[in-house]
């Protein structure tokens, strides 16, 4: 068999079922070999979408996401998606073709070495030049992707090399669990247990690193009677209706979480699976740790003491540690009563309230829904008001914060779990930037719901400039375009929602889906988003310059 087929056979051995990308001459042998190896190729509309799809797939499955494109002109389009994977620590493999080896350095068409471009943003970046090195380097790349901290890797394979005969045996399947194995420091664990036992009141801070550990973390919270706050990336890990879940903290905090952090009796913060970065700590606000001990546990040692110096820190696999804590910490005799949430009215002259939409939407979708939130001021409404039921996922790439990361990567989220409904929240700005991947969903009949919040402006920019400078630029607001009509022109079912009463129409509209649909939420942009904390931080930064 050819090396191109051997590559796919080895990926198949490593549980790769789908690859996202765009075919091109320099990867044609690999695409041809997909006729013989059962890996499904998903042809996206842009290489950037392929990278976002691979990142969303990897984040939700914790398995290898794979994207493929032409070297030189194709894979540079993937850069934002690769940076997204780096920040979210997603195990993503980028495969590119390249010009024939004999053409390298001679100015061949589309010749541009991407290895050096990707070195700073990947864990492994290499061009293979010898047939005997292909499988060895592919194995090394996959191991690097799975090794903690997980992340993207890049392999460039010249087109003539792909067509060479494969000689030898395929390497063994990568033991990805061994790649992420961390020995437990039981001495430090003992100190953590003893410290927790001494602290009567505390907070459990839950980040994205706690994904799939909701039952254990809720058991720990109930045993200690310590309430939970979730980071923006950690939203959805703990069901919103869990009695001890105070909601999101940091980048747009729930009222309950903010009040408990600022005024509550906690003397200890147990931070699990979070970097404690800007989005998670309300702009590095030290009030979170005022007169409190910090116990920080994460599987990435680079995150420990990076922002706040911990009283106790432990580099460990949370899948091993959280059950240990549940088993060993003392059971509290007190009962924590979560305060009732304060009802707030929406303000502004709007007919359709974004706040009301996010408060109601979970009732119109199945509990088993994967929510993808893109980047824009609506994300603040989602963080504060969207209810995340048991069984749902909330995928949100706030730390890199690239517009289009959700709408571009939605097909990848679907393939991560085809049994779940996928709902995307994006603005008109994100739609115009990466929204053509809705055609990828159409091409493969993926039942993805696209909620497009259309205010005909770059809302975050407009409101930010008005807050910081008392003025903005006319170009931040744009001519209103009917995204509903655009979708219909693409033969995609679409409907416009223009007032709060029409929100209930959504349930019937999405009841029978044999492909994607688009729901355009037409708003006037007058509803103040809950972003004052973020704008205050930006103002302080500007004034300090």
Coordinates of C-alpha atoms in Angstrom, one line a residue:
X1 CA 0.0 0.0 0.0
X2 CA 1.0 3.6 -0.5
X3 CA 2.2 5.8 2.4
X4 CA -1.0 7.9 2.0
X5 CA -3.1 4.8 2.8
X6 CA -0.8 3.8 5.7
X7 CA -1.3 7.3 7.2
X8 CA -5.1 6.8 7.2
X9 CA -4.8 3.2 8.5
X10 CA -2.7 4.5 11.4
X11 CA -5.2 7.3 12.1
X12 CA -8.0 4.7 12.0
X13 CA -6.1 2.6 14.5
X14 CA -6.0 5.6 16.7
X15 CA -9.8 6.0 16.6
X16 CA -10.0 8.8 14.1
X17 CA -13.4 8.6 12.4
X18 CA -13.6 11.9 10.6
X19 CA -11.3 14.4 9.0
X20 CA -12.1 18.1 8.3
X21 CA -10.5 19.9 5.4
X22 CA -10.3 21.0 1.8
X23 CA -8.9 18.7 -1.0
X24 CA -6.1 20.1 -3.1
X25 CA -3.4 18.8 -5.4
X26 CA -0.7 18.4 -2.6
X27 CA -3.0 16.2 -0.5
X28 CA -4.7 14.4 -3.3
X29 CA -3.0 11.0 -2.6
X30 CA -4.4 11.1 1.0
X31 CA -7.9 12.0 -0.2
X32 CA -7.8 9.3 -2.8
X33 CA -6.9 6.7 -0.1
X34 CA -10.1 7.6 1.7
X35 CA -11.8 5.5 -0.9
X36 CA -10.1 2.5 0.8
X37 CA -10.1 3.5 4.5
X38 CA -13.3 4.2 6.4
X39 CA -12.5 7.7 7.7
X40 CA -15.2 10.2 6.7
X41 CA -13.9 13.3 4.9
X42 CA -15.8 16.4 5.7
X43 CA -15.1 19.1 3.1
X44 CA -15.5 22.5 4.7
X45 CA -15.9 25.9 2.9
X46 CA -12.7 27.3 4.3
X47 CA -9.6 25.8 5.9
X48 CA -10.3 28.0 8.9
X49 CA -13.6 26.2 9.4
X50 CA -11.8 22.8 9.2
X51 CA -9.5 23.8 12.0
X52 CA -12.4 25.1 14.2
X53 CA -14.3 21.9 13.5
X54 CA -11.3 19.8 14.6
X55 CA -10.9 21.9 17.7
X56 CA -14.6 21.7 18.7
X57 CA -14.6 17.9 18.0
X58 CA -11.5 17.4 20.1
X59 CA -12.7 19.5 23.0
X60 CA -16.0 17.7 23.2
X61 CA -14.7 14.1 22.7
X62 CA -11.2 14.4 24.3
X63 CA -10.1 12.4 21.2
X64 CA -7.9 13.5 18.3
X65 CA -9.4 16.0 16.0
X66 CA -7.8 16.0 12.5
X67 CA -7.8 18.7 9.8
X68 CA -6.1 18.5 6.4
X69 CA -5.3 21.1 3.8
X70 CA -2.9 22.2 1.1
X71 CA 0.6 23.3 2.2
X72 CA 1.5 26.9 1.4
X73 CA -1.9 28.4 0.6
X74 CA -4.3 26.2 2.6
X75 CA -3.1 25.6 6.1
X76 CA -2.2 29.3 6.9
X77 CA -6.0 29.8 6.8
X78 CA -6.2 27.4 9.7
X79 CA -4.0 29.6 12.0
X80 CA -6.8 31.0 14.1
X81 CA -8.4 27.6 14.6
X82 CA -5.0 26.2 15.6
X83 CA -4.5 29.0 18.1
X84 CA -8.0 28.3 19.4
X85 CA -6.9 24.6 19.9
X86 CA -3.8 25.8 21.7
X87 CA -5.7 27.9 24.2
X88 CA -8.3 25.3 24.8
X89 CA -5.7 22.5 25.0
X90 CA -7.4 20.4 22.3
X91 CA -5.5 17.5 20.8
X92 CA -5.6 18.4 17.2
X93 CA -3.5 17.0 14.3
X94 CA -3.0 19.3 11.3
X95 CA -1.8 17.4 8.2
X96 CA -0.7 19.4 5.1
X97 CA 0.6 18.3 1.8
X98 CA 3.5 20.1 0.1
X99 CA 5.2 20.4 -3.2
X100 CA 7.3 17.5 -4.5
X101 CA 10.6 17.2 -2.7
X102 CA 12.6 17.9 -5.8
X103 CA 10.8 21.2 -6.2
X104 CA 11.5 22.6 -2.7
X105 CA 13.5 25.8 -2.9
X106 CA 12.9 26.4 -6.6
X107 CA 9.9 28.6 -6.4
X108 CA 7.2 26.1 -7.2
X109 CA 3.6 27.2 -7.4
X110 CA 2.1 27.4 -3.9
X111 CA 5.5 26.7 -2.3
X112 CA 5.5 28.2 1.2
X113 CA 6.9 26.3 4.1
X114 CA 4.4 26.5 7.0
X115 CA 6.5 24.6 9.5
X116 CA 8.1 27.7 10.9
X117 CA 4.8 29.5 11.0
X118 CA 3.3 26.8 13.2
X119 CA 6.2 26.1 15.5
X120 CA 5.3 28.9 18.0
X121 CA 1.7 27.8 18.2
X122 CA 1.9 24.0 18.2
X123 CA 3.6 21.3 20.3
X124 CA 5.1 19.6 17.2
X125 CA 5.8 21.1 13.8
X126 CA 7.8 19.2 11.2
X127 CA 8.1 18.4 7.5
X128 CA 8.8 14.8 6.7
X129 CA 11.3 14.2 3.9
X130 CA 12.1 10.5 4.0
X131 CA 9.6 7.6 3.5
X132 CA 11.0 5.7 6.6
X133 CA 10.2 8.7 8.8
X134 CA 6.6 9.3 8.0
X135 CA 5.0 6.8 10.4
X136 CA 7.6 7.5 13.1
X137 CA 6.9 11.2 13.0
X138 CA 3.1 10.7 12.8
X139 CA 3.2 8.6 15.9
X140 CA 5.4 11.2 17.6
X141 CA 3.0 14.0 16.6
X142 CA -0.1 12.1 18.0
X143 CA 1.8 11.4 21.3
X144 CA 2.6 15.1 21.6
X145 CA -1.0 16.1 21.0
X146 CA -2.2 13.8 23.8
X147 CA 0.6 14.6 26.3
X148 CA -0.4 17.1 29.0
X149 CA -0.9 19.9 28.3
X150 CA -2.7 18.7 25.2
X151 CA -2.6 20.8 22.1
X152 CA -2.3 21.0 18.3
X153 CA 0.5 19.4 16.3
X154 CA 1.5 19.9 12.6
X155 CA 2.9 17.5 10.0
X156 CA 3.8 18.5 6.5
X157 CA 4.2 15.7 4.0
X158 CA 5.3 16.4 0.4
X159 CA 3.0 15.0 -2.2
X160 CA 5.5 12.7 -3.9
X161 CA 6.2 11.2 -0.5
X162 CA 2.6 10.4 0.0
X163 CA 2.6 8.3 -3.2
X164 CA 5.7 6.2 -2.2
X165 CA 5.2 2.5 -1.3
X166 CA 4.9 1.9 2.4
X167 CA 7.5 -0.5 3.8
X168 CA 7.3 -2.1 7.2
X169 CA 4.7 -2.3 10.0
X170 CA 2.4 0.3 11.3
X171 CA 3.4 1.6 14.8
X172 CA 1.4 0.5 17.8
X173 CA -1.7 2.5 18.7
X174 CA -0.8 5.5 20.9
X175 CA -1.6 4.9 24.5
X176 CA -3.3 8.3 25.0
X177 CA -4.2 7.6 28.6
X178 CA -0.6 6.9 29.4
X179 CA 0.3 10.2 27.7
X180 CA -1.8 12.1 30.2
X181 CA -1.0 10.0 33.3
X182 CA 0.4 12.0 36.3
X183 CA 1.6 10.4 39.5
X184 CA -0.3 11.5 42.5
X185 CA 1.6 13.3 45.2
X186 CA -0.2 11.8 48.2
X187 CA 1.7 13.9 50.7
X188 CA 0.3 17.1 49.1
X189 CA -3.1 15.4 48.8
X190 CA -3.0 14.7 52.6
X191 CA -2.3 18.4 53.3
X192 CA -5.2 19.4 51.0
X193 CA -7.6 17.1 52.8
X194 CA -6.5 18.4 56.2
X195 CA -6.8 22.0 55.1
X196 CA -10.3 21.5 53.7
X197 CA -11.3 19.8 57.0
X198 CA -10.2 22.8 59.0
X199 CA -12.1 25.3 56.8
X200 CA -15.8 25.5 57.6
X201 CA -16.8 27.7 54.7
X202 CA -15.4 27.5 51.2
X203 CA -16.0 27.9 47.5
X204 CA -15.4 25.3 44.8
X205 CA -14.3 27.0 41.5
X206 CA -15.0 24.7 38.6
X207 CA -13.2 25.1 35.2
X208 CA -13.3 23.4 31.9
X209 CA -10.8 20.8 33.1
X210 CA -13.6 19.3 35.2
X211 CA -15.6 18.3 32.1
X212 CA -17.2 14.9 32.6
X213 CA -16.7 15.1 36.4
X214 CA -20.0 16.7 37.3
X215 CA -21.3 13.9 39.5
X216 CA -18.1 13.7 41.6
X217 CA -17.9 17.5 42.0
X218 CA -21.5 17.7 43.0
X219 CA -20.9 15.0 45.5
X220 CA -17.9 16.9 46.9
X221 CA -19.9 20.1 47.1
X222 CA -22.8 18.4 48.9
X223 CA -20.4 16.7 51.3
X224 CA -18.7 19.9 52.2
X225 CA -21.7 22.2 51.7
X226 CA -19.4 24.5 49.8
X227 CA -21.2 26.2 46.9
X228 CA -19.8 26.1 43.4
X229 CA -18.9 28.9 41.0
X230 CA -18.1 28.0 37.4
X231 CA -15.7 29.8 35.1
X232 CA -17.0 30.9 31.7
X233 CA -15.3 28.0 30.0
X234 CA -16.6 25.7 32.8
X235 CA -20.2 26.7 32.3
X236 CA -22.3 23.6 31.7
X237 CA -20.0 21.3 33.7
X238 CA -22.4 21.6 36.6
X239 CA -26.2 21.7 35.9
X240 CA -27.6 25.1 36.5
X241 CA -30.4 23.7 38.8
X242 CA -27.9 22.0 41.2
X243 CA -28.8 23.4 44.6
X244 CA -25.2 24.5 45.4
X245 CA -24.4 26.0 42.0
X246 CA -24.2 29.8 42.2
X247 CA -23.5 30.1 38.5
X248 CA -20.9 31.8 36.4
X249 CA -18.1 33.9 37.9
X250 CA -15.6 36.1 36.1
X251 CA -16.4 37.3 32.7
X252 CA -20.0 38.3 33.5
X253 CA -20.9 36.9 36.9
X254 CA -24.2 35.7 38.1
X255 CA -25.6 37.9 40.9
X256 CA -25.3 35.0 43.3
X257 CA -21.7 34.1 42.5
X258 CA -20.6 37.7 42.6
X259 CA -22.3 38.4 45.9
X260 CA -20.9 35.3 47.5
X261 CA -17.3 36.0 46.4
X262 CA -17.5 39.6 47.6
X263 CA -19.5 39.2 50.8
X264 CA -19.7 35.5 51.6
X265 CA -18.1 33.7 54.6
X266 CA -15.7 31.5 52.6
X267 CA -12.2 31.2 54.0
X268 CA -10.9 28.9 51.2
X269 CA -11.1 28.6 47.5
X270 CA -10.8 25.1 46.0
X271 CA -9.9 25.8 42.3
X272 CA -10.3 22.7 40.1
X273 CA -9.3 22.5 36.4
X274 CA -9.0 26.3 35.8
X275 CA -6.1 28.5 34.7
X276 CA -7.5 31.3 36.9
X277 CA -7.0 33.6 34.0
X278 CA -8.6 36.9 33.2
X279 CA -11.9 35.5 32.1
X280 CA -12.2 33.3 35.2
X281 CA -11.2 35.8 37.9
X282 CA -13.1 38.9 36.8
X283 CA -10.0 40.6 35.3
X284 CA -7.5 39.1 37.8
X285 CA -9.5 40.6 40.7
X286 CA -7.9 39.8 44.0
X287 CA -11.2 40.0 45.8
X288 CA -11.7 36.3 45.0
X289 CA -8.9 35.4 47.4
X290 CA -9.2 38.2 49.9
X291 CA -8.6 36.7 53.4
X292 CA -8.9 33.2 51.8
X293 CA -6.6 30.3 51.3
X294 CA -6.2 29.0 47.7
X295 CA -6.0 25.3 46.9
X296 CA -5.3 24.9 43.2
X297 CA -5.5 21.5 41.4
X298 CA -4.9 21.2 37.7
X299 CA -3.4 18.6 35.3
X300 CA -1.2 21.3 33.7
X301 CA 1.6 22.3 36.0
X302 CA 2.1 25.5 34.0
X303 CA -1.2 26.9 35.3
X304 CA -0.2 26.6 39.0
X305 CA 1.0 29.8 40.6
X306 CA 0.8 31.5 37.2
X307 CA -1.7 34.2 38.3
X308 CA -2.2 33.7 42.0
X309 CA 0.2 32.0 44.4
X310 CA -1.6 29.0 45.9
X311 CA -1.3 28.0 49.6
X312 CA -1.5 24.4 48.3
X313 CA -1.1 23.3 44.7
X314 CA -1.3 19.9 43.1
X315 CA -0.5 18.9 39.6
X316 CA -2.8 15.9 39.1
X317 CA -5.4 14.2 37.0
X318 CA -8.8 15.5 38.3
X319 CA -10.4 12.2 37.4
X320 CA -8.2 10.6 40.0
X321 CA -8.2 13.4 42.6
X322 CA -11.9 14.5 42.9
X323 CA -13.2 11.0 43.9
X324 CA -10.3 10.8 46.4
X325 CA -11.5 14.1 47.9
X326 CA -15.1 12.9 48.1
X327 CA -14.0 9.8 49.9
X328 CA -11.6 11.5 52.4
X329 CA -12.9 15.0 53.4
X330 CA -15.1 15.3 56.4
X331 CA -18.9 15.6 55.9
X332 CA -20.2 19.0 57.0
X333 CA -23.1 19.2 59.4
X334 CA -24.2 22.6 58.2
X335 CA -26.6 23.2 55.3
X336 CA -25.9 25.9 52.8
X337 CA -29.0 27.6 51.4
X338 CA -28.5 29.2 48.0
X339 CA -30.1 32.7 47.9
X340 CA -33.0 33.2 45.6
X341 CA -32.0 34.9 42.4
X342 CA -33.1 38.5 41.9
X343 CA -35.5 39.0 39.0
X344 CA -34.3 41.9 36.8
X345 CA -36.3 43.6 34.1
X346 CA -34.8 44.1 30.7
X347 CA -34.4 47.7 29.7
X348 CA -34.3 49.6 26.4
X349 CA -36.8 50.2 23.6
X350 CA -36.3 46.8 22.1
X351 CA -39.1 44.5 21.0
X352 CA -37.0 41.4 21.4
X353 CA -34.9 41.0 24.5
X354 CA -31.7 39.0 24.3
X355 CA -32.0 38.4 28.1
X356 CA -35.5 37.0 27.7
X357 CA -34.4 34.8 24.8
X358 CA -31.5 33.2 26.8
X359 CA -33.8 32.7 29.9
X360 CA -36.3 30.8 27.8
X361 CA -34.3 28.9 25.2
X362 CA -33.4 25.9 27.3
X363 CA -37.1 25.1 27.7
X364 CA -37.5 24.9 24.0
X365 CA -34.5 22.5 23.4
X366 CA -33.8 19.0 24.7
X367 CA -31.8 18.7 27.9
X368 CA -29.2 16.8 25.8
X369 CA -28.1 19.8 23.8
X370 CA -24.6 20.9 22.9
X371 CA -24.5 24.7 23.1
X372 CA -21.8 26.6 21.1
X373 CA -21.4 30.2 22.0
X374 CA -19.5 32.5 19.7
X375 CA -17.8 35.8 20.5
X376 CA -19.9 39.0 20.8
X377 CA -21.8 40.9 23.5
X378 CA -24.6 38.3 23.4
X379 CA -22.1 35.9 25.1
X380 CA -22.5 37.9 28.3
X381 CA -26.2 37.3 28.2
X382 CA -25.6 33.6 27.6
X383 CA -23.1 33.3 30.5
X384 CA -25.5 35.0 32.9
X385 CA -28.9 33.8 31.8
X386 CA -28.7 30.5 29.9
X387 CA -29.7 27.5 31.9
X388 CA -27.5 24.5 31.4
X389 CA -29.5 21.3 32.2
X390 CA -28.0 18.0 33.2
X391 CA -26.7 16.3 30.1
X392 CA -26.0 19.5 28.2
X393 CA -22.6 20.8 27.0
X394 CA -21.5 24.4 26.7
X395 CA -18.6 25.0 24.4
X396 CA -17.2 28.5 24.6
X397 CA -13.7 29.6 23.5
X398 CA -13.4 32.8 25.5
X399 CA -9.7 32.6 26.3
X400 CA -8.6 33.0 22.7
X401 CA -11.8 34.8 21.9
X402 CA -11.9 34.6 18.1
X403 CA -15.1 35.6 16.3
X404 CA -16.4 32.7 14.3
X405 CA -15.0 29.9 16.5
X406 CA -18.4 28.5 17.2
X407 CA -20.3 29.1 14.0
X408 CA -17.2 27.9 12.1
X409 CA -16.7 24.8 14.2
X410 CA -20.4 23.6 14.6
X411 CA -20.1 20.7 12.2
X412 CA -17.2 19.3 14.4
X413 CA -19.4 19.6 17.5
X414 CA -22.1 17.6 15.7
X415 CA -19.8 14.8 14.8
X416 CA -18.5 14.7 18.4
X417 CA -21.9 13.3 19.4
X418 CA -24.5 13.0 16.6
X419 CA -27.2 11.9 19.2
X420 CA -27.2 15.4 20.7
X421 CA -28.9 18.5 19.3
X422 CA -26.4 21.2 18.5
X423 CA -27.4 24.9 19.0
X424 CA -25.1 27.8 17.9
X425 CA -25.3 31.3 19.3
X426 CA -23.6 33.8 17.0
X427 CA -23.9 37.4 16.0
X428 CA -24.3 38.9 12.6
X429 CA -20.5 39.8 12.7
X430 CA -19.6 36.2 13.3
X431 CA -22.0 35.1 10.6
X432 CA -20.4 37.4 8.0
X433 CA -16.9 36.2 9.1
X434 CA -17.2 32.4 9.2
X435 CA -20.9 31.7 8.7
X436 CA -20.5 29.9 5.3
X437 CA -19.8 26.7 7.2
X438 CA -23.6 26.5 7.5
X439 CA -23.3 25.2 4.0
X440 CA -21.1 22.4 5.3
X441 CA -23.9 21.5 7.6
X442 CA -26.3 21.6 4.7
X443 CA -24.0 19.5 2.5
X444 CA -24.0 16.7 5.1
X445 CA -27.5 17.2 6.4
X446 CA -26.4 18.0 9.9
X447 CA -29.4 19.1 12.1
X448 CA -27.7 22.1 13.6
X449 CA -29.7 25.1 14.9
X450 CA -28.0 28.4 14.1
X451 CA -29.3 31.3 16.3
X452 CA -28.0 34.5 14.7
X453 CA -28.4 37.6 16.8
X454 CA -28.6 40.5 14.3
X455 CA -28.1 44.0 15.6
X456 CA -26.5 45.4 12.5
X457 CA -23.4 46.5 14.3
X458 CA -20.3 45.3 16.0
X459 CA -22.1 45.6 19.3
X460 CA -19.2 45.0 21.7
X461 CA -17.1 47.6 19.8
X462 CA -19.9 50.1 19.6
X463 CA -20.8 49.9 23.3
X464 CA -17.1 49.7 24.4
X465 CA -16.2 52.9 22.5
X466 CA -19.2 54.7 23.9
X467 CA -18.2 53.7 27.4
X468 CA -14.5 54.4 27.1
X469 CA -14.5 57.5 24.9
X470 CA -18.0 58.8 24.9
X471 CA -18.3 58.4 21.2
X472 CA -17.8 55.8 18.4
X473 CA -17.4 55.6 14.6
X474 CA -20.2 55.5 12.2
X475 CA -18.7 52.4 10.5
X476 CA -19.3 50.3 13.6
X477 CA -22.9 50.2 12.6
X478 CA -23.8 48.6 9.3
X479 CA -26.7 48.3 6.8
X480 CA -29.2 45.8 8.1
X481 CA -29.0 42.6 6.0
X482 CA -31.7 40.0 6.2
X483 CA -29.7 36.9 7.2
X484 CA -33.0 34.9 6.9
X485 CA -33.2 35.7 3.2
X486 CA -29.5 34.8 2.8
X487 CA -30.2 31.4 4.3
X488 CA -33.3 30.9 2.2
X489 CA -31.2 31.7 -0.9
X490 CA -28.9 28.8 0.2
X491 CA -32.0 26.6 0.4
X492 CA -31.7 26.5 4.2
X493 CA -34.9 26.7 6.4
X494 CA -34.9 30.1 8.2
X495 CA -37.2 32.3 10.2
X496 CA -37.0 35.7 11.7
X497 CA -37.9 36.4 15.4
X498 CA -38.6 40.1 16.0
X499 CA -40.3 40.2 19.5
X500 CA -40.5 38.3 22.7
X501 CA -43.9 36.7 21.9
X502 CA -42.4 35.0 18.8
X503 CA -39.8 33.1 20.8
X504 CA -42.3 30.4 21.4
X505 CA -42.5 29.7 17.6
X506 CA -39.0 28.2 17.9
X507 CA -40.1 25.0 19.4
X508 CA -42.4 24.1 16.4
X509 CA -39.9 25.4 13.9
X510 CA -37.1 23.0 15.0
X511 CA -39.4 20.0 15.7
X512 CA -38.6 18.2 12.4
X513 CA -35.1 18.8 11.1
X514 CA -33.4 16.9 8.3
X515 CA -30.6 19.5 8.0
X516 CA -29.6 22.8 9.4
X517 CA -31.9 25.7 10.1
X518 CA -31.3 29.3 10.9
X519 CA -33.3 31.5 13.4
X520 CA -32.5 35.2 13.0
X521 CA -33.1 37.2 16.2
X522 CA -33.6 40.8 15.0
X523 CA -32.7 43.2 17.8
X524 CA -32.3 47.0 17.9
X525 CA -29.1 47.0 20.0
X526 CA -30.6 49.2 22.8
X527 CA -30.6 46.5 25.5
X528 CA -27.6 47.1 27.7
X529 CA -25.5 43.9 27.9
X530 CA -24.1 42.9 31.3
X531 CA -20.6 44.0 30.4
X532 CA -19.9 46.8 32.8
X533 CA -17.3 44.8 34.7
X534 CA -15.4 44.2 31.5
X535 CA -15.6 47.8 30.4
X536 CA -14.5 49.1 33.7
X537 CA -11.4 46.9 33.5
X538 CA -10.6 48.2 30.0
X539 CA -11.1 51.7 31.2
X540 CA -8.7 51.2 34.1
X541 CA -6.2 49.7 31.6
X542 CA -6.5 52.7 29.2
X543 CA -6.1 55.2 32.1
X544 CA -3.0 53.4 33.3
X545 CA -1.2 53.8 30.0

